[in-house]
Coordinates of C-alpha atoms and ligand atoms in Angstrom, one line a residue:
X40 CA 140.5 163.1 60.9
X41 CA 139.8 160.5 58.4
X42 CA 140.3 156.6 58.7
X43 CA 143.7 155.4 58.2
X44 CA 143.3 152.4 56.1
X45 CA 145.9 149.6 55.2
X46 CA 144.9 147.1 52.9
X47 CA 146.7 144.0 51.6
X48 CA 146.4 142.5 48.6
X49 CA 147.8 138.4 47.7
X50 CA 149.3 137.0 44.9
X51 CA 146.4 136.8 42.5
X52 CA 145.1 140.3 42.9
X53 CA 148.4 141.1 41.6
X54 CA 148.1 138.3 38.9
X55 CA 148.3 140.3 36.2
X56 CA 148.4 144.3 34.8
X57 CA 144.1 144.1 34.9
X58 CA 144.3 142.7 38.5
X59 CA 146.7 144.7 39.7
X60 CA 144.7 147.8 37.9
X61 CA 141.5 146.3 40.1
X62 CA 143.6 146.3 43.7
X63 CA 144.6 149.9 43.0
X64 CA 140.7 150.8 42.0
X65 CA 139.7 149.2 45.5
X66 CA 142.2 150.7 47.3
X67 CA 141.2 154.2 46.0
X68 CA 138.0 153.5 46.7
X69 CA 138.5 152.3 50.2
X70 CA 140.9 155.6 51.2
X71 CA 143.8 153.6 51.6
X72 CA 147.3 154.8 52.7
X73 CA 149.1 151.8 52.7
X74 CA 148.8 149.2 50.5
X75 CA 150.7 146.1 51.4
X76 CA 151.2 143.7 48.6
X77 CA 152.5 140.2 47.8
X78 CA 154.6 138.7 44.9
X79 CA 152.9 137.7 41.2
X80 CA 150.6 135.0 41.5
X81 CA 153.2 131.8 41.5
X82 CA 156.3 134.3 41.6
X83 CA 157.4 133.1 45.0
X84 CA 157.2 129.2 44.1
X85 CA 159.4 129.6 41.2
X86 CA 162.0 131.7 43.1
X87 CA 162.0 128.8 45.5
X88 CA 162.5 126.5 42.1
X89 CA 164.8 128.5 41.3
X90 CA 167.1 128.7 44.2
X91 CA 166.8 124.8 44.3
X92 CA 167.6 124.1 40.9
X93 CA 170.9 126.7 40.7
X94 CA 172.5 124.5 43.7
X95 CA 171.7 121.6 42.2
X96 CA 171.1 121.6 38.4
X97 CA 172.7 123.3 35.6
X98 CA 173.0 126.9 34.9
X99 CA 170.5 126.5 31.5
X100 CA 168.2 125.0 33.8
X101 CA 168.1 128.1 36.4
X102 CA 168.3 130.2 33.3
X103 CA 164.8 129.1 31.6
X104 CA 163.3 129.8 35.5
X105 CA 164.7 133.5 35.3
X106 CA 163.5 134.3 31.8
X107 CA 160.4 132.9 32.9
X108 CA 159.8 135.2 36.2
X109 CA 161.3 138.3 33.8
X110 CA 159.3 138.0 31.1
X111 CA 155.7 138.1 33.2
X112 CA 157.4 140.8 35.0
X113 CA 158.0 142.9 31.5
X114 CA 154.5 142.0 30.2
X115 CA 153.0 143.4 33.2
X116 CA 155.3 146.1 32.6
X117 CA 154.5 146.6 29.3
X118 CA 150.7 146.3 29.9
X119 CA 150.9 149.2 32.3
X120 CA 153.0 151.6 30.2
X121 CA 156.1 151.3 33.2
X122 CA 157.9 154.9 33.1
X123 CA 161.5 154.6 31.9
X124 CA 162.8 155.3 35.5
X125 CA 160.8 152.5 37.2
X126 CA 162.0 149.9 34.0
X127 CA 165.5 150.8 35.2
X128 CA 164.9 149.8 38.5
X129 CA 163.0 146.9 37.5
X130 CA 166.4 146.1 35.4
X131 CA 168.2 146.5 38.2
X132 CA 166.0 143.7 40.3
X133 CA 166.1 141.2 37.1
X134 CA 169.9 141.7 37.5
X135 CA 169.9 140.9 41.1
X136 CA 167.9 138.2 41.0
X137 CA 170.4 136.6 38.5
X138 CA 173.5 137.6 40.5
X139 CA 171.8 135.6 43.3
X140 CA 171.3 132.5 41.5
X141 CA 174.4 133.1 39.8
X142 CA 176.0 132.7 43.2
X143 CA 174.0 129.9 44.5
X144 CA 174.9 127.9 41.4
X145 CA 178.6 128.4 41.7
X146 CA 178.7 127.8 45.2
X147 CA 176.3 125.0 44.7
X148 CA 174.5 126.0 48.4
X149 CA 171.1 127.6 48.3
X150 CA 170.9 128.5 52.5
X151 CA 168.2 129.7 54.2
X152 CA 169.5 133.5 54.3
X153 CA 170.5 133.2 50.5
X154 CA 167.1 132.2 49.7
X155 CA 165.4 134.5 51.8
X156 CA 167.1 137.6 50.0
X157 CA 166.2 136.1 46.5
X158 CA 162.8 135.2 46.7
X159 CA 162.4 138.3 48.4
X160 CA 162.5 139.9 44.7
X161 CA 159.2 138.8 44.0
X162 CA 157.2 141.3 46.3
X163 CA 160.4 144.0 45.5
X164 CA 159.0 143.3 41.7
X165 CA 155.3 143.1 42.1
X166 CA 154.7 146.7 44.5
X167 CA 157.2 148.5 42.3
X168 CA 154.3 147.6 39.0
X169 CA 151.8 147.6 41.8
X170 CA 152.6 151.5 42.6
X171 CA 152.4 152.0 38.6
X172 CA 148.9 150.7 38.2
X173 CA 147.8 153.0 41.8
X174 CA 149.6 155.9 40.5
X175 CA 147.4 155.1 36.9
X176 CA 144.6 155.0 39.0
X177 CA 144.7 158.2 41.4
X178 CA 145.4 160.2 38.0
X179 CA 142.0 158.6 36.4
X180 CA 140.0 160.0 39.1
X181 CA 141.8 163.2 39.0
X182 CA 143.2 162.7 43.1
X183 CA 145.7 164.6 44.5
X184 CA 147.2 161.8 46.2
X185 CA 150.4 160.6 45.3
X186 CA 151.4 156.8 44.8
X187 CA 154.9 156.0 46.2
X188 CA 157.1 153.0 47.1
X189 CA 158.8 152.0 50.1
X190 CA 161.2 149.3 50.5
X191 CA 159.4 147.8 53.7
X192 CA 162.4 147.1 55.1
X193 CA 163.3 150.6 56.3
X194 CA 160.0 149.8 58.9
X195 CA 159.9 146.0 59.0
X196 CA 162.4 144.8 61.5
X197 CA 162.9 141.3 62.2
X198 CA 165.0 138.6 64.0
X199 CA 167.6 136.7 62.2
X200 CA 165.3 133.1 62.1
X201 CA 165.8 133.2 57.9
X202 CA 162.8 131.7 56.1
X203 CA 160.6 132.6 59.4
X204 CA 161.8 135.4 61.0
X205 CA 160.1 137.1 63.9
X206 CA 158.9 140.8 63.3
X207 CA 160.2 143.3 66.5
X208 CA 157.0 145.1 67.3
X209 CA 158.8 147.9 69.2
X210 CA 161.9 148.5 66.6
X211 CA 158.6 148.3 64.1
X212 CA 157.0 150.8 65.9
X213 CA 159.2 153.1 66.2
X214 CA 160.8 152.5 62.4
X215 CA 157.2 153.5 61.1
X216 CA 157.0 156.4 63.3
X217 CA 160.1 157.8 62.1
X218 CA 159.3 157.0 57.8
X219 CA 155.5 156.7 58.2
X220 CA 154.2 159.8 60.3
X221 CA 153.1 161.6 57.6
X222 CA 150.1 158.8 56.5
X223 CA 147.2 160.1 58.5
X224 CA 147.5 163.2 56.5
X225 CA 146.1 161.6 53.9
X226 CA 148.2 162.9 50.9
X227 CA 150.1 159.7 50.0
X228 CA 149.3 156.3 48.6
X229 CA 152.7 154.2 49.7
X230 CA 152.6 150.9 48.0
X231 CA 155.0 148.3 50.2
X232 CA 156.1 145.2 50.1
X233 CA 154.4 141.9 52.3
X234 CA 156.2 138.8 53.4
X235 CA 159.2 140.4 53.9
X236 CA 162.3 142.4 56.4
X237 CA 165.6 143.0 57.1
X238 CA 167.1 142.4 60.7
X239 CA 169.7 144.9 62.4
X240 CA 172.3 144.1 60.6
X241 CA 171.2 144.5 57.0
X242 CA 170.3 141.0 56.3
X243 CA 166.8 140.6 54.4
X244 CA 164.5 138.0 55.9
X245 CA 160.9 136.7 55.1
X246 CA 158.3 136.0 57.8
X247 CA 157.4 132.5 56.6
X248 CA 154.7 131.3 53.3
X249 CA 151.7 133.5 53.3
X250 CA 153.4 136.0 55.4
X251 CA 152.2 138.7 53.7
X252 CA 149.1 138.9 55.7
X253 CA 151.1 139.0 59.2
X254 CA 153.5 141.9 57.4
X255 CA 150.3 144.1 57.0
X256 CA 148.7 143.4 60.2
X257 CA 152.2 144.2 61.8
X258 CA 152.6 147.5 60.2
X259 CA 148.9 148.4 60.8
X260 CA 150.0 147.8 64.6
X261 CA 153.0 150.0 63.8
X262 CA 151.5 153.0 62.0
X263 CA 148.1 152.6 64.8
X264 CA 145.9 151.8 61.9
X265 CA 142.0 152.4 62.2
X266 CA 141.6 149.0 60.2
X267 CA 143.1 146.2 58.3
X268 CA 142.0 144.9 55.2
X269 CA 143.2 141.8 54.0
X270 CA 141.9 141.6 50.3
X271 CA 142.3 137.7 48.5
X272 CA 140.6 135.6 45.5
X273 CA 137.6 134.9 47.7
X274 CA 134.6 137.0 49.6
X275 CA 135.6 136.6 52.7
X276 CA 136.2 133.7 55.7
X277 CA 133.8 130.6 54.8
X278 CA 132.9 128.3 56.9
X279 CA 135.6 125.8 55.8
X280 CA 137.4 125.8 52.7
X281 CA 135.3 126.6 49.3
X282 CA 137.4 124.4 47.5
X283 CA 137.1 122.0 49.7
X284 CA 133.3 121.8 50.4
X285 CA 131.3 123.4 47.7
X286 CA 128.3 124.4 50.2
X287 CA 130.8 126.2 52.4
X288 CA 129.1 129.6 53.7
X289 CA 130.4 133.2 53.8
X290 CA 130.7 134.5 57.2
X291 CA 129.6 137.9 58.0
X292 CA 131.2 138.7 61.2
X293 CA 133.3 136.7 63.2
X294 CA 135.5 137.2 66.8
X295 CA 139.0 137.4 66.9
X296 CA 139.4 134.5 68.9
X297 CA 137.5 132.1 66.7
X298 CA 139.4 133.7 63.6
X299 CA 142.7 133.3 64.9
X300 CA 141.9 129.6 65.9
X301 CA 141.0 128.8 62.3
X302 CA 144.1 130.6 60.9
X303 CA 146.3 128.5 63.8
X304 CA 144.5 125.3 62.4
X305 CA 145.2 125.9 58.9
X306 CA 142.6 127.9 56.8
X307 CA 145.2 129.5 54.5
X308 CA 142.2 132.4 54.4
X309 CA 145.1 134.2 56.5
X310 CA 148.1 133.3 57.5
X311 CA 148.3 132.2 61.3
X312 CA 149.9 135.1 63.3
X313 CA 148.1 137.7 61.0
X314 CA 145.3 138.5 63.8
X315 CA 148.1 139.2 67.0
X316 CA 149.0 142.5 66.1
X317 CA 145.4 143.5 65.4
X318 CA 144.2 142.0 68.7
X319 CA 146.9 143.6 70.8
X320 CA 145.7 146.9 69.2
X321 CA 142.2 145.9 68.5
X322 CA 141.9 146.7 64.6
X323 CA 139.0 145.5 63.1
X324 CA 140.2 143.3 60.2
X325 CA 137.9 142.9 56.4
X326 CA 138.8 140.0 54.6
X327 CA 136.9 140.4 50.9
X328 CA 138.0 139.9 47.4
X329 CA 139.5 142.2 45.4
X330 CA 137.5 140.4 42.5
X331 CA 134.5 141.0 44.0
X332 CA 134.9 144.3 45.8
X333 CA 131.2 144.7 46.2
X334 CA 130.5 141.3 48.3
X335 CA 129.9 141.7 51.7
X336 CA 133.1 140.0 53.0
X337 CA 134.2 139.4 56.6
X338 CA 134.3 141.5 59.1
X339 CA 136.6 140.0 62.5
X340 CA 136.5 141.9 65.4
X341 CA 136.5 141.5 69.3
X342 CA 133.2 141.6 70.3
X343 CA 130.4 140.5 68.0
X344 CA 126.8 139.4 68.0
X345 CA 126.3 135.9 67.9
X346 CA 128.1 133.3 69.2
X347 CA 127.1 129.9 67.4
X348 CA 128.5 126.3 69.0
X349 CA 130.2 125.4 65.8
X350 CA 131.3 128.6 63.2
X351 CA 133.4 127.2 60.6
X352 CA 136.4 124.4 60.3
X353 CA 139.4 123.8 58.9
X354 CA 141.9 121.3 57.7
X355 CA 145.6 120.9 58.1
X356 CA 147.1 118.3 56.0
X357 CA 150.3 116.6 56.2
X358 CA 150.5 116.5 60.0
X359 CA 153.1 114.0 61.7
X360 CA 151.9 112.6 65.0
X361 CA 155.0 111.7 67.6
X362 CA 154.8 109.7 70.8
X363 CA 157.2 109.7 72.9
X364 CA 156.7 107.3 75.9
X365 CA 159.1 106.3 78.7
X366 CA 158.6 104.2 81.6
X367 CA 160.3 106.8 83.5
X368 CA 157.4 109.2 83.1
X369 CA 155.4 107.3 86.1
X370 CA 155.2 109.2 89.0
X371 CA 157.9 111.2 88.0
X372 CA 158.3 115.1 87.4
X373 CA 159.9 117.2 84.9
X374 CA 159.2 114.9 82.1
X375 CA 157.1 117.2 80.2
X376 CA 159.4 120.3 80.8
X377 CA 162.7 118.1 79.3
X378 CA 160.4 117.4 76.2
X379 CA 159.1 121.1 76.3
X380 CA 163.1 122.2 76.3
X381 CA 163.7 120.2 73.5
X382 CA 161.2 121.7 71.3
X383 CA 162.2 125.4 72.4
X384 CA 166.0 124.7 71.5
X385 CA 164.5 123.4 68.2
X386 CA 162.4 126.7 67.6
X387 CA 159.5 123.8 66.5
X388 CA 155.9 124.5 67.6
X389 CA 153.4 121.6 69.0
X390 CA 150.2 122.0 67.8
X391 CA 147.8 119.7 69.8
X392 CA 149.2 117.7 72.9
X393 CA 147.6 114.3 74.6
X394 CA 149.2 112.8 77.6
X395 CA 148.9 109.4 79.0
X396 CA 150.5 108.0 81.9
X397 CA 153.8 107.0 80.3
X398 CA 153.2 108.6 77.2
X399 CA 152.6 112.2 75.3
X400 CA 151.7 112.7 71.7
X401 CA 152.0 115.3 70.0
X402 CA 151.2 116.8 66.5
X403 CA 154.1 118.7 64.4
X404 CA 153.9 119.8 60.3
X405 CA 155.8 116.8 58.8
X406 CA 158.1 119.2 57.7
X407 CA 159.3 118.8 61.0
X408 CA 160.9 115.4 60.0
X409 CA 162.9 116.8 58.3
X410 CA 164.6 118.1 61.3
X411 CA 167.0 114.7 62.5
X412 CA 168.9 116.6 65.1
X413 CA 165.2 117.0 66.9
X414 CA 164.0 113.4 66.7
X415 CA 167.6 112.2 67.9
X416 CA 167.5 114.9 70.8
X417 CA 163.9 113.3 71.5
X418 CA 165.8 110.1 71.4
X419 CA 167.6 110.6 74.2
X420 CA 164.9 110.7 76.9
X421 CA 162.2 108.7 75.3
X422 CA 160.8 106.0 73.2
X423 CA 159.7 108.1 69.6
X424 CA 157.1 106.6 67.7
X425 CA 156.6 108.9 64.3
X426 CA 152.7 108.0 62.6
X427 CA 153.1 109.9 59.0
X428 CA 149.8 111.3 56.1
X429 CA 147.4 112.6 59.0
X430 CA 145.4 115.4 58.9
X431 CA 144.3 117.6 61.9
X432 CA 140.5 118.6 61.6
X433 CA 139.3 121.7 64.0
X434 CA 135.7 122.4 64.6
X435 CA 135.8 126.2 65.4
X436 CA 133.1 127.8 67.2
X437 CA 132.0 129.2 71.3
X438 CA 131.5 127.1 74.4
X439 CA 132.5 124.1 72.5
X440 CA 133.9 122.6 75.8
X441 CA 130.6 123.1 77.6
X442 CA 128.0 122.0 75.1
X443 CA 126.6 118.0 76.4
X444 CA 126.6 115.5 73.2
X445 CA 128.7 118.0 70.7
X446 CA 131.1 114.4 70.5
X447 CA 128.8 112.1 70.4
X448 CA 127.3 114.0 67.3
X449 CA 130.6 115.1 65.9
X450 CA 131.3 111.5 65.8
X451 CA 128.3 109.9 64.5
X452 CA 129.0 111.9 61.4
X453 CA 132.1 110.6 60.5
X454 CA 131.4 106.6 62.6
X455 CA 133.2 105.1 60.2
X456 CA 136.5 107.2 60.1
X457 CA 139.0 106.5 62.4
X458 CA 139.9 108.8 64.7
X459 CA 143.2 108.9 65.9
X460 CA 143.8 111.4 68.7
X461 CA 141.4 113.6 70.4
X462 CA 142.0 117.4 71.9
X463 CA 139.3 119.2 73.7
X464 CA 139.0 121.1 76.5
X465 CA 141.8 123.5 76.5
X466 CA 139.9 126.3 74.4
X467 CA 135.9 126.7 74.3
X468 CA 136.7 127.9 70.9
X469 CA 138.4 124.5 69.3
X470 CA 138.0 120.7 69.1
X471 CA 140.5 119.1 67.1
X472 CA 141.3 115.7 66.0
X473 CA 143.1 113.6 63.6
X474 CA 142.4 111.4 60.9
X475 CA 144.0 110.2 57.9
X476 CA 145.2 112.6 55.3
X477 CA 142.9 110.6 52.7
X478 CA 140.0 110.5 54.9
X479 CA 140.6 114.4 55.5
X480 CA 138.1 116.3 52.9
X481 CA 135.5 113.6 53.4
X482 CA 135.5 114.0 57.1
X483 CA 135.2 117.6 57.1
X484 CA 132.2 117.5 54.2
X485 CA 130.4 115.4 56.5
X486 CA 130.9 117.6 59.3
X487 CA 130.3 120.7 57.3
X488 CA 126.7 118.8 56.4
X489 CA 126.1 118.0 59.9
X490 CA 126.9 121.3 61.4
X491 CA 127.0 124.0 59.2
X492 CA 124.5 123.1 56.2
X493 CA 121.5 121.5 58.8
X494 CA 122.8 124.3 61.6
X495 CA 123.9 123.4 64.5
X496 CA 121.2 125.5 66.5
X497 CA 119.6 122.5 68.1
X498 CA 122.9 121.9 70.3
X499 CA 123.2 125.4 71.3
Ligands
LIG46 P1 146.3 135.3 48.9 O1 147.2 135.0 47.8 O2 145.3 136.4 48.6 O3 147.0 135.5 50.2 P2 145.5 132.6 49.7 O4 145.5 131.6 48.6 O5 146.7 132.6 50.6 O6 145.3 134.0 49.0 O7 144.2 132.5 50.6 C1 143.0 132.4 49.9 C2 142.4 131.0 49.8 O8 142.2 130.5 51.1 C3 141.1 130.9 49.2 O9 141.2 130.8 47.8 C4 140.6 129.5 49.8 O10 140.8 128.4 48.9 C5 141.5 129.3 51.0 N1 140.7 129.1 52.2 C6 141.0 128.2 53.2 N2 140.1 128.2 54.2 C7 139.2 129.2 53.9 C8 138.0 129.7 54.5 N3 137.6 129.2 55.7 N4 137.4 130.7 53.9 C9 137.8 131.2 52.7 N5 138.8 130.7 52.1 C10 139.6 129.8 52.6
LIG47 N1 154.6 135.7 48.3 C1 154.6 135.0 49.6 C2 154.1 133.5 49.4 O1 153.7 133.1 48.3 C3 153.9 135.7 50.7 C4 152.4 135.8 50.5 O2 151.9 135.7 49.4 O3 151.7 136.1 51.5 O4 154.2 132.8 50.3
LIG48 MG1 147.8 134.1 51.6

């Protein structure tokens, strides 16, 4: 039986009518089934701007945003000869989207669940040009497959945590059974949406910035897809960030637990729950640019062949370090749990964690901040200390936590940046620390020079 293949494709391979013409060429060529795909290149930031300035703006102001977003729509539309049915139904989004921000304006209240059904338009826009350009393509090689879309929210089934929600791997499973059975056959191209779902009751949600990723890899899981691809602007997982560090390295083959380490720590290369569902089903994932179809890529699996001290590293910026201390702590029990609770009620995730006698840090996305009722719950039982503009560098790589004079040398490379909080020990796949946000790219160029450019064999 042959492969079942679902490949992803991001905002810039569906830039324009000759990129999206490019995904569908690569997806032909790679037999895919299902092609998961995310909004226009910059679609889902002005959707967010435009939300934002119908509450609080005027109507001409919302207005230039939607002609905007329409008119790179109907150029792609135009580009790729849409048939007449399909411009209807594009129409028909253009005149939901302005319903939408119609009724945010009026109401003057852009929430969380209004704005995840409007921004929601931009992947409902780009796969129904998307399936155009695949359908274009299958006919130019004469296939008898058939392109077709599906609103992925039939299949994707989430909570009701708006701007974040949480997909329901067995509702998925079972949702992709019933509407997707018929892919191994091999017959039909169906083009779907990323980054977006719709819980039980009908309400559309997304999964979070960059979900798109995490949408494929869950409906891989769903469907039991032989493997993932996950197709961007770039050849693959580097080493760190090529924008960052212009000597950054492709990375032929990497595990899944170094890979979902660098994702958790902030390479946007994927987005950070994107490797779960293909772990607990153990589906090889290709990361490789639809650009550059022919360049080797990544390939991240469970088991591969070597197994260096340091692989890659990443950068998170704008991380918020809180330390709550309390006298009370000594010699007492439970603190930690209270704190834990707190965060849980919250729904806000902790990133790296240091404790002291009286005292724990912690790291959180300063978008946290923005979350008063949290800090003033943390209020309660502790001293809060909030230290703003850091950035959380993770060395990624294997047996990091039993490797003699990896700090000492981590740290000679960057002697004259301060460090400000220290995690190791708890993975052999990660050591993490902060510095300043400024500091950030230079820390991580030195330690891409040090590890990674002179090889970091000698520690091994
Ligand atoms: P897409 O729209 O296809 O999802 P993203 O912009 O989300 O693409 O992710 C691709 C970008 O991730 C690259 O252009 C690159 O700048 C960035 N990136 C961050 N870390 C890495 C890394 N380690 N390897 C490759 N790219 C990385
Ligand atoms: N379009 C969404 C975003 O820009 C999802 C994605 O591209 O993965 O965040
Ligand atoms: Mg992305």
């Amino acid at each position: 039986m042959a492969k079942l293949v679902v490949s992803k494709f991001g905002g810039t391979s569906m830039g324009d009518a000759d990129c999206m013409l490019r995904s569908a060429e690569v997806s032909y060529r790679q037999g895919s089934s299902l092609v998961v795909v995310s909004a226009t290149s910059g679609t889902t930031n002005d959707l967010i701007a435009l939300g934002k300035t119908a509450e609080t703006q005027s109507w001409p102001d919302a207005e230039k945003i939607l002609t905007k977003i329409q008119e790179r729509h109907l150029k792609i539309a135009g580009d790729l000869r849409l048939p007449a049915d399909s411009v209807k139904l594009l129409e028909t989004l253009f005149e939901e989207m302005s319903s939408l921000a119609k009724g945010i304006h009026l109401l003057k209240d852009c929430s969380v669940k209004a704005l995840d059904t409007l921004v929601s338009l931009g992947e409902r826009m780009s796969s129904l040009l998307f399936t155009q350009a695949m359908s274009q393509v299958l006919k130019k090689h004469n296939s008898e497959k058939t392109a077709e879309l599906l609103d992925v929210r039939k299949v994707l089934r989430t909570d009701d945590s708006f701007g974040k929600a949480k997909p329901l791997t067995a509702e998925v499973a079972a949702l992709a059974q019933k509407h997707l059975s018929f892919l191994r056959e091999g017959q039909r191209v169906v083009c779907t949406q990323g980054y977006i779902g719709m819980t039980e009751e009908g309400n559309t949600t997304t999964l979070g910035r960059g979900g798109s990723d995490y949408s494929a890899a869950i409906l891989a899981e769903g469907v039991s897809a032989d493997v993932l691809e996950i197709w961007t602007d770039v050849a693959g997982i580097a080493t760190t960030d090529p924008r960052l560090c212009p000597k950054a390295q492709p990375i032929r083959e990497i595990s899944f637990k170094e890979a979902s380490e660098l994702a958790t720590f902030g390479a946007k290369i994927l987005h950070p729950a994107t490797l779960l569902p293909a772990i607990r089903k153990n589906i090889p994932v290709f990361v490789g640019s639809s650009f550059d179809a022919e360049a080797r890529g990544t390939w991240v699996r469970k088991d591969v062949e070597d197994h260096p001290l340091i692989r890659a590293m990443a950068l998170r910026k704008k991380q918020v370090l809180v330390t709550l201390s309390t006298p009370e702590m000594l010699y007492a029990h439970g603190f930690l749990f209270q704190i834990f609770k707190i965060f849980n009620d919250h729904k806000v995730s902790i990133d790296a964690i240091t404790t002291s006698e009286i005292s724990v840090s912690v790291t959180l996305d300063d978008s946290t901040l923005l979350n008063k009722k949290l800090i003033a719950d943390l209020s309660q039982i502790a001293d809060v200390q909030v230290e703003e503009n850091l950035a959380l560098i993770s060395l990624i790589g294997n047996n990091i936590n039993h490797t003699a004079g990896l700090g000492e040398k981590i740290f000679k490379a960057i002697s004259d940046i301060n460090v400000r909080m220290i995690c190791l020990g708890a993975s052999k796949h990660n050591f993490c620390f902060l510095v300043s946000d400024e500091q950030g790219p230079e820390a991580i160029r030195r330690l891409h020079s040090c590890f990674i450019e002179a090889g970091s064999e000698e520690m091994a």
